[in-house]
Each structure stands twice: as structure tokens, then as C-alpha cells.
Short mmCIF file of C-alpha atoms in Angstrom, two decimals:
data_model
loop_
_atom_site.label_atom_id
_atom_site.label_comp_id
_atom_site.label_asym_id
_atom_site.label_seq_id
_atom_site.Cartn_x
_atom_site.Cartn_y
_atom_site.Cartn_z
CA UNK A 130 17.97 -6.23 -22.25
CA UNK A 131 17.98 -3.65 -19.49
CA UNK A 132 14.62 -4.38 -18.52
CA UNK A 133 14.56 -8.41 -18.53
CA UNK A 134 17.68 -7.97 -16.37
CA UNK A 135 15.44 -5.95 -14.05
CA UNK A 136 12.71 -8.92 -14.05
CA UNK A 137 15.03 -11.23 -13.16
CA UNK A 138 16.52 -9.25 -10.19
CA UNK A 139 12.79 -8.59 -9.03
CA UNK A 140 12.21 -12.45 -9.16
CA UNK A 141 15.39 -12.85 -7.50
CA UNK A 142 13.63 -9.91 -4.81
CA UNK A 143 10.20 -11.98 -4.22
CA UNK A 144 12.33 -15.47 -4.10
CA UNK A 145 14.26 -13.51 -1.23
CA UNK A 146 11.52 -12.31 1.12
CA UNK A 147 12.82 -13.64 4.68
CA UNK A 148 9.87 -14.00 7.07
CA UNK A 149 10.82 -17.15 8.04
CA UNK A 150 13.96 -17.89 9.10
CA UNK A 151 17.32 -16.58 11.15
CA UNK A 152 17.02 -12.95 12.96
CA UNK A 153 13.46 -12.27 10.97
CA UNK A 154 11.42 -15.05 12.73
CA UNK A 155 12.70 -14.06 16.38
CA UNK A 156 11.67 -10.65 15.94
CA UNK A 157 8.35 -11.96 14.46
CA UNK A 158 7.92 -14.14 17.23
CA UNK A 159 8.20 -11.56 20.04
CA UNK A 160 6.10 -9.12 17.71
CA UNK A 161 3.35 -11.62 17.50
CA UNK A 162 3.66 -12.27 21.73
CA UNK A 163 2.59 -8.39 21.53
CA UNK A 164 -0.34 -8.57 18.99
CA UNK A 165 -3.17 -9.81 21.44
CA UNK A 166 -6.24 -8.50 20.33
CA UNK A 167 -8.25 -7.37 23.01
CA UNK A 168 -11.66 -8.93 23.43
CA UNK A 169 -13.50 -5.72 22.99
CA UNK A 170 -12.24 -4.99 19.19
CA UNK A 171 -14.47 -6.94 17.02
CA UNK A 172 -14.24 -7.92 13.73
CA UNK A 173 -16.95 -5.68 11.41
CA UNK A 174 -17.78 -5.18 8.18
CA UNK A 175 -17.06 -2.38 5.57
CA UNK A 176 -20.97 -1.29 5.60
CA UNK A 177 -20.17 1.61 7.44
CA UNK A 178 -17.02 2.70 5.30
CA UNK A 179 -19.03 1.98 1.80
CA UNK A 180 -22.26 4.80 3.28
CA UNK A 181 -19.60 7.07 3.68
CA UNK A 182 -17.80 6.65 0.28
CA UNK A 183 -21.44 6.37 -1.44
CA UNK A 184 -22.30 9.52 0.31
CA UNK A 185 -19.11 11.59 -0.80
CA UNK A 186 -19.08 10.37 -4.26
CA UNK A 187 -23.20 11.82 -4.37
CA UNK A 188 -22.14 15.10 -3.25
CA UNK A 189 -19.18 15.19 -5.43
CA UNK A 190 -16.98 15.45 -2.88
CA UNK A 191 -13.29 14.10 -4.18
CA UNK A 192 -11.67 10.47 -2.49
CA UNK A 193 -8.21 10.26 -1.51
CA UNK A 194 -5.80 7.67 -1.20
CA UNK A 195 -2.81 7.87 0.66
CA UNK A 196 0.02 5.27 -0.31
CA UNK A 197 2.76 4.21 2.45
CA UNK A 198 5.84 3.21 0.72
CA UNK A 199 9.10 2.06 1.76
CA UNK A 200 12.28 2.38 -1.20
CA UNK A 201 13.79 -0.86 -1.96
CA UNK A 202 16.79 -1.24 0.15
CA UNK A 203 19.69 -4.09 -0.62
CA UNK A 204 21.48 -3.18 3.00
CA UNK A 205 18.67 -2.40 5.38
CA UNK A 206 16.03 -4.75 4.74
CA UNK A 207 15.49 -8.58 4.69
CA UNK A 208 15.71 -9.17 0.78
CA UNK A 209 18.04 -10.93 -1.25
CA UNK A 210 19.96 -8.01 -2.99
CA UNK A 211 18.72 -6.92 -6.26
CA UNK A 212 20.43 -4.35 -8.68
CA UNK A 213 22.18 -1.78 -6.92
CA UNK A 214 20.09 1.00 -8.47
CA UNK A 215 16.67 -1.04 -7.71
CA UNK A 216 18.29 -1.60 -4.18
CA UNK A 217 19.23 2.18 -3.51
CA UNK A 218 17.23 3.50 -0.52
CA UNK A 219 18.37 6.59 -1.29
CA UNK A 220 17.61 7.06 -5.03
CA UNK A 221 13.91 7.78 -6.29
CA UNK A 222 15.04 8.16 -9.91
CA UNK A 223 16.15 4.38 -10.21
CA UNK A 224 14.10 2.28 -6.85
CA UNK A 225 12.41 -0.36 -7.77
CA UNK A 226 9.50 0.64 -5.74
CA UNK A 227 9.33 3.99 -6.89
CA UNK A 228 10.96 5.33 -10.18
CA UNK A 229 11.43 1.98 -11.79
CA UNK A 230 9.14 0.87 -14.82
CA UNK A 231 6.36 -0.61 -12.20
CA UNK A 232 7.13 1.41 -9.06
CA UNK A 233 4.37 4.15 -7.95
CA UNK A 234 5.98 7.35 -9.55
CA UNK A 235 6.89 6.05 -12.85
CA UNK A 236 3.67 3.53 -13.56
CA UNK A 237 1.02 6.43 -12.83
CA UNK A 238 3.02 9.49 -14.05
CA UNK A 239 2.52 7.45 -17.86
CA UNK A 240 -0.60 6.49 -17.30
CA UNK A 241 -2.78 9.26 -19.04
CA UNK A 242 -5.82 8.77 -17.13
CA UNK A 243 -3.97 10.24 -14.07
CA UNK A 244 -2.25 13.65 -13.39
CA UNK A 245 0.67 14.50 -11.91
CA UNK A 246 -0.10 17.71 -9.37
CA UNK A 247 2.14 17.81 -6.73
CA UNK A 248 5.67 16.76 -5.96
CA UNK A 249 7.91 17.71 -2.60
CA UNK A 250 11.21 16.62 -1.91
CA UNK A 251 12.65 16.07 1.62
CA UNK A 252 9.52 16.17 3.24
CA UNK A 253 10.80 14.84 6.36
CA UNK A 254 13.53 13.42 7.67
CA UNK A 255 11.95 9.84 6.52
CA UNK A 256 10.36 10.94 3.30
CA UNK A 257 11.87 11.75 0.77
CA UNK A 258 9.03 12.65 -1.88
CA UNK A 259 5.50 13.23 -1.56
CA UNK A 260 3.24 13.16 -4.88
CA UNK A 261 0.01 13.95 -6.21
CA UNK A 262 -1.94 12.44 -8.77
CA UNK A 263 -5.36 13.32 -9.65
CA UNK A 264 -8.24 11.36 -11.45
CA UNK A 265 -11.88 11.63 -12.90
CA UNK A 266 -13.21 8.61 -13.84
CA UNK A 267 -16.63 8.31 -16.29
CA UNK A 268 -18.76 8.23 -13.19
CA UNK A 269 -18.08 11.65 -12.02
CA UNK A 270 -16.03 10.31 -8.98
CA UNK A 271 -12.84 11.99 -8.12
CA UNK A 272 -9.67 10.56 -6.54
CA UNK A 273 -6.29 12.13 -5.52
CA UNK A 274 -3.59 9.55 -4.90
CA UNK A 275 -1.35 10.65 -2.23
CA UNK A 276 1.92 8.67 -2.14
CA UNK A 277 4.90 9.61 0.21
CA UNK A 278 8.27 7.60 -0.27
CA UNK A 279 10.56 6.45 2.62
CA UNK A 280 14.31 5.91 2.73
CA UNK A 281 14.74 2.49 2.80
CA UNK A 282 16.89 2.44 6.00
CA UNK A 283 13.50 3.84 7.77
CA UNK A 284 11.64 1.19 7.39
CA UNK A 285 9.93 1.62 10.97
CA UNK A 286 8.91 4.99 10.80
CA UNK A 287 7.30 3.91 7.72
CA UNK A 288 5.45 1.24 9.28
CA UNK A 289 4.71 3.35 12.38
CA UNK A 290 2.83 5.80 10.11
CA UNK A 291 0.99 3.56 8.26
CA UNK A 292 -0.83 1.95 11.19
CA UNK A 293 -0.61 5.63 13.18
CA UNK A 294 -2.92 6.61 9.94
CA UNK A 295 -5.50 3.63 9.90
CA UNK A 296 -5.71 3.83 13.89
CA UNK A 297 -6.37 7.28 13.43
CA UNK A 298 -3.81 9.18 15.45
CA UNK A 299 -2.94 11.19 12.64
CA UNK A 300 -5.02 12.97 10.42
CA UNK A 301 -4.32 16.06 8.57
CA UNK A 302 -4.68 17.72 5.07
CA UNK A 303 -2.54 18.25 2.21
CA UNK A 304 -3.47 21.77 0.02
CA UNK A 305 -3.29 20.72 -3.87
CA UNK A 306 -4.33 23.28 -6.78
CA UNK A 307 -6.46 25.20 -4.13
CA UNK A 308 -8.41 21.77 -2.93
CA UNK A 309 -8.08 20.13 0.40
CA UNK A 310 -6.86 16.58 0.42
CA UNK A 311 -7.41 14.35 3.28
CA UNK A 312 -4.17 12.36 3.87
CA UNK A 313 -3.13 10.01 7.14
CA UNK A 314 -6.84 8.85 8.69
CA UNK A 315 -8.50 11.62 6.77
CA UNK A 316 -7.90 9.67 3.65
CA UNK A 317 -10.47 7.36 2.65
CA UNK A 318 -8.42 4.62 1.57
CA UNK A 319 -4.69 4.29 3.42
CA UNK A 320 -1.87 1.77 1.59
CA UNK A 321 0.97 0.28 2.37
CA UNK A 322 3.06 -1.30 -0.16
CA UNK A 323 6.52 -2.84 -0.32
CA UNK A 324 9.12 -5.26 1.39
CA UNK A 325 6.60 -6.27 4.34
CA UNK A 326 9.38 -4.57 7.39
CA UNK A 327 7.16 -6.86 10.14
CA UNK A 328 9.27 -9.79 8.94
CA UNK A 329 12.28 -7.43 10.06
CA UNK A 330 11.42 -5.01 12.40
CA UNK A 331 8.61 -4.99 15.37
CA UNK A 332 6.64 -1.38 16.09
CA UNK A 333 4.21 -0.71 18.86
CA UNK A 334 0.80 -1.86 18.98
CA UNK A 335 -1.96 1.00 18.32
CA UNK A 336 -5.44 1.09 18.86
CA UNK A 337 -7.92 2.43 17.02
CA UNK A 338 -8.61 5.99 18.51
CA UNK A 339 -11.48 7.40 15.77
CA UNK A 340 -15.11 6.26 15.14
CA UNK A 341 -14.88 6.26 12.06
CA UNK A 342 -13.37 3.12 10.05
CA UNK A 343 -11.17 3.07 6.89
CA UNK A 344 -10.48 0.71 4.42
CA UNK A 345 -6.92 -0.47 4.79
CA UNK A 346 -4.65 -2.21 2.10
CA UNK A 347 -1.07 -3.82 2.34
CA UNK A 348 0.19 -5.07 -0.88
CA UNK A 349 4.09 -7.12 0.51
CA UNK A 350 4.34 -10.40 0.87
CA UNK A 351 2.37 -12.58 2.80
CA UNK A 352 0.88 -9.38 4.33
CA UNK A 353 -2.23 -11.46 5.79
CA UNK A 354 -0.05 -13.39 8.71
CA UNK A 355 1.56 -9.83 9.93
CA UNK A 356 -0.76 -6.99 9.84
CA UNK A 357 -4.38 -8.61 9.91
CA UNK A 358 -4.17 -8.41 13.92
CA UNK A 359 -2.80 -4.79 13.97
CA UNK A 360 -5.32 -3.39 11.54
CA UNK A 361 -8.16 -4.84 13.53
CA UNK A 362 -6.53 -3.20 16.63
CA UNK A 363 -6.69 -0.07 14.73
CA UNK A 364 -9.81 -1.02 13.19
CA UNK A 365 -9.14 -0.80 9.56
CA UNK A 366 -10.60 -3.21 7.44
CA UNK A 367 -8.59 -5.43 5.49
CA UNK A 368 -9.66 -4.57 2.12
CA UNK A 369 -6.53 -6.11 0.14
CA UNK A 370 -3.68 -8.62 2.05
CA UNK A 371 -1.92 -10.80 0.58
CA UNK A 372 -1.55 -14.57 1.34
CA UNK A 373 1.94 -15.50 -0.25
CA UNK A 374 5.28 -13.75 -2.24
CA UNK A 375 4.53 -11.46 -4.49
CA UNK A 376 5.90 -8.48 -6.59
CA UNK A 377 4.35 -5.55 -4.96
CA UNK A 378 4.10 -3.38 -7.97
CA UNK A 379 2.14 -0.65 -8.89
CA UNK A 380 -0.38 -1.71 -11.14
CA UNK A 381 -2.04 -4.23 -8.26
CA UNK A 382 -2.70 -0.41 -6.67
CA UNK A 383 -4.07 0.89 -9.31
CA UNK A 384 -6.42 -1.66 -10.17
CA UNK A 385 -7.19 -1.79 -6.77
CA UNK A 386 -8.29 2.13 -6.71
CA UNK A 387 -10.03 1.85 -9.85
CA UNK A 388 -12.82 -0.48 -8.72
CA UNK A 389 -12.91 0.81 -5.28
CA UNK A 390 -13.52 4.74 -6.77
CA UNK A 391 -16.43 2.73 -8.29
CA UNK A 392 -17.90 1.49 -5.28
CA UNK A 393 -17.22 -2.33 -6.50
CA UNK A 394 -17.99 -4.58 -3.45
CA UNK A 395 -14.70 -6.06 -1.87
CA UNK A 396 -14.86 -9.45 -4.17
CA UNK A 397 -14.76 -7.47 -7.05
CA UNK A 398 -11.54 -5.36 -5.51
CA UNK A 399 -9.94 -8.55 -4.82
CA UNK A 400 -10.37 -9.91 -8.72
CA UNK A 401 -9.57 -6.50 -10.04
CA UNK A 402 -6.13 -6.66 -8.10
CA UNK A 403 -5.66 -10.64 -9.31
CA UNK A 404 -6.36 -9.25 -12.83
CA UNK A 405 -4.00 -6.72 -12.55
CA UNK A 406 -1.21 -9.00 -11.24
CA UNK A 407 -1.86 -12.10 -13.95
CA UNK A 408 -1.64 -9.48 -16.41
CA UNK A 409 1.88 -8.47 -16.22
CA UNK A 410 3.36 -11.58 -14.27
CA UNK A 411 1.93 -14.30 -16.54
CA UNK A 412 0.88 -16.38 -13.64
CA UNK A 413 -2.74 -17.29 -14.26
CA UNK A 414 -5.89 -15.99 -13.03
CA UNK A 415 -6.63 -18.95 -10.37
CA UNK A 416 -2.75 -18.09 -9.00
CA UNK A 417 -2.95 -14.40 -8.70
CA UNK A 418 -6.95 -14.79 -6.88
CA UNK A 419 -5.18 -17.26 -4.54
CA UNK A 420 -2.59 -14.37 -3.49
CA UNK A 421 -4.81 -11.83 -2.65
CA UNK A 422 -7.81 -11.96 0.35
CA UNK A 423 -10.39 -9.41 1.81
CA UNK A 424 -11.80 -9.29 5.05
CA UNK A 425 -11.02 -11.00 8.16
#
């Protein structure tokens, strides 16, 4: 009972995704006023980012993923209100984004192909957790899965990291077990994923400020129309958007990391992540492909 009530108060959430109406589209308007792309940034393909992957994964050298995600917040962002616990900003145990059945903690802490290495609280004055999780798949390849949660009342410092990271004017590294992890633009793969804050909030435009390019992924609704500009400012190719409302839960990442730790070419990503989303939301395979794009 407990969980079909939490179902229903995450259809309720996707139903309530306000990008297009009242305070939301003003401050979407001006943001998009800002979000000229200047005529030297080009649109490119990932052939440079898959070398580098191919060449770390011949080495052996370990992949790592760092995962952007803002805690479901009832008060401070533009959703219809779900269950207070799902809706706490505050409370990792119960957010729907986090410690829920399908948020990021929860759905790869149980999933025995993954393992749990590192956990921080308070790691900032925005984040409230940072985790670890570590994985060897049958080809040898090695991925750590960094994932940092954010109060859901900072929603812009959230955002502001996320396309800080992919621009590349952070980088830095994270010591797990001993081994250095590339997190922020040293990470191979950088995430966002929850309530898309562009529909709420507008941040700065950055531009891209490293030569080398990243694979980028934003998994909240209708992602595509709000941050395809801003990651080719920062020159991050758009791996995964999405093109509609969707539950951003966690098994769309992890399908997503699975067949891109196995070098799968970007149409294969984009199925893997349909897959993964028909298979727990019951909404057929043609539906879920249609949500998801890659690429410009």
C-alpha cells in the first residue's frame, strides 16, 4: 500500500512539472534572452570523448561518473507537492530522489553488482551527502559513481555546479579506498538528474574553458529545450536529454552507465535508457525511445 501511494504521488510529481506557465515561463524567457550561442562554439561529435574512454578502459584505468542531484522539494521548487517525506529537501532517508525505492542511494546500494565505498555527510553548505559506488563489469572496465545530493531549497547552486563541471571550471579529485577519483570535469561522464530548476530559476551562462570534451547527461523533464544551448556553450555533449515529462529515477542512470562503461555508441545509450524506463513505468518501448534524444 505504502508504495502504490508513493507511485501515485510521483505521477502526481511528473503531471506537475511547471515549465510553462505563471512565474516559471518569465524566468525562462529572460534565461533563454541570455543563452546566445556564440558563433565560434560549434556543434561536434563525441569521437574525441569515445578515444579517450577507449584508451582508459585499455590501460585499465577506472571511469567515473559524477551525478548532480537536487532532493525533491514540495516548498522550493516548481512541482505539484508530493508526500511530505518524498517532498522533504532536507531528509535523505525518505526523498524521493534519493533514499526512496528508485532514488540514487537506495536503487544502487541493493543492486549487488555495485558497492557502496564512500559516504560524507554535510559536505557543504549545499550538499548534504556525497557517495561512492564502485563497479567491475565482465569486460574488465571499472566505474566509480560519484553522486552528491543537494538541499532542495539550493536548487541553483546545484545547477551552477553541474554546468561549472561540464564547462570545466572545476575539476578536482575525490580519494576512495586509496584510488583517485576524478569528480567535477575530471569525471568522464557528469549527470544531472531531477526537477529540471531552469524552469524555475536562471544561472549564468559558462563557457567551456578545457580542451577536452565530456559527455554530459540531464535526466528532468523536457531537459532538451533548457540545457542543450548551455552544454554546447560549455561544450559537453548531449549524450542523454530528454524531450518530454518524465520520472527521473534511478534506474534510467544506471542503464545509462552500463552501456556507456561498454563503449556502446550513443543510439545504443539512448535505447538502453528507454529500456530501462518502459521497464518499470509500463509505458511501451516506442514511448520511452520518444522521451529520450542524443546529440544536438
Amino acid at each position: 500500500m505504502v508504495f502504490e501511494m508513493k507511485r501515485f504521488f510521483l505521477l502526481l510529481l511528473v503531471l506537475g512539472c511547471r515549465g510553462e506557465n505563471g512565474e516559471s515561463k518569465k524566468i525562462t524567457e529572460q534565461a533563454n534572452k541570455q543563452r546566445t550561442v556564440p558563433p565560434l562554439l560549434q556543434k561536434f561529435s563525441r569521437e574525441a570523448i569515445v578515444k579517450n574512454l577507449r584508451r582508459k578502459v585499455r590501460l585499465g584505468q577506472a571511469l567515473s561518473v559524477h551525478l548532480f542531484v537536487p532532493l525533491c522539494d514540495n516548498e522550493n521548487q516548481g512541482i505539484v507537492p508530493v508526500n511530505q517525506a518524498l517532498g522533504n529537501g532536507k531528509n535523505l532517508k525518505t526523498n524521493l530522489y534519493w533514499g526512496s525505492r528508485y532514488g540514487i542511494k537506495s536503487y544502487f546500494k541493493i543492486d549487488k553488482h555495485w558497492k557502496l565505498l564512500y559516504e560524507k555527510k554535510n559536505v557543504s553548505e549545499s550538499i548534504l551527502e556525497r557517495i561512492v559506488f564502485f563497479r567491475q563489469y565482465h569486460t574488465k572496465t571499472k566505474v566509480y559513481l560519484i553522486a552528491d545530493a543537494y538541499q532542495g531549497d539550493r536548487m541553483q547552486d546545484c545547477l551552477k555546479d553541474f554546468i561549472n563541471a561540464v564547462a570545466g571550471k572545476v575539476s578536482g579529485e575525490l580519494l576512495v579506498d586509496g584510488v583517485k577519483v576524478g569528480t567535477n570535469h575530471s569525471a568522464d561522464l557528469i549527470g544531472f538528474n531531477g526537477h529540471n530548476g531552469l524552469m524555475d530559476v536562471s544561472i549564468p551562462t559558462q563557457l567551456h574553458t578545457s580542451s577536452l570534451q565530456k559527455d554530459a547527461v540531464v535526466i528532468a523533464c523536457i531537459s532538451n529545450r533548457y540545457f542543450s544551448k548551455r552544454l554546447l556553450q560549455a561544450q559537453a555533449y548531449p549524450l542523454i536529454l530528454t524531450t518530454g515529462l518524465l520520472a527521473p529515477e534511478a534506474y534510467v542512470i544506471s542503464n545509462i552507465i552500463d552501456s556507456w562503461a561498454n563503449l556502446q555508441s550513443a543510439k545504443r545509450i539512448r535505447l538502453s535508457a528507454a529500456k530501462g524506463y518502459h521497464k518499470y513505468q509500463k509505458c511501451g518501448l516506442r514511448g520511452a525511445k520518444r522521451l529520450f534524444q542524443t546529440g544536438w
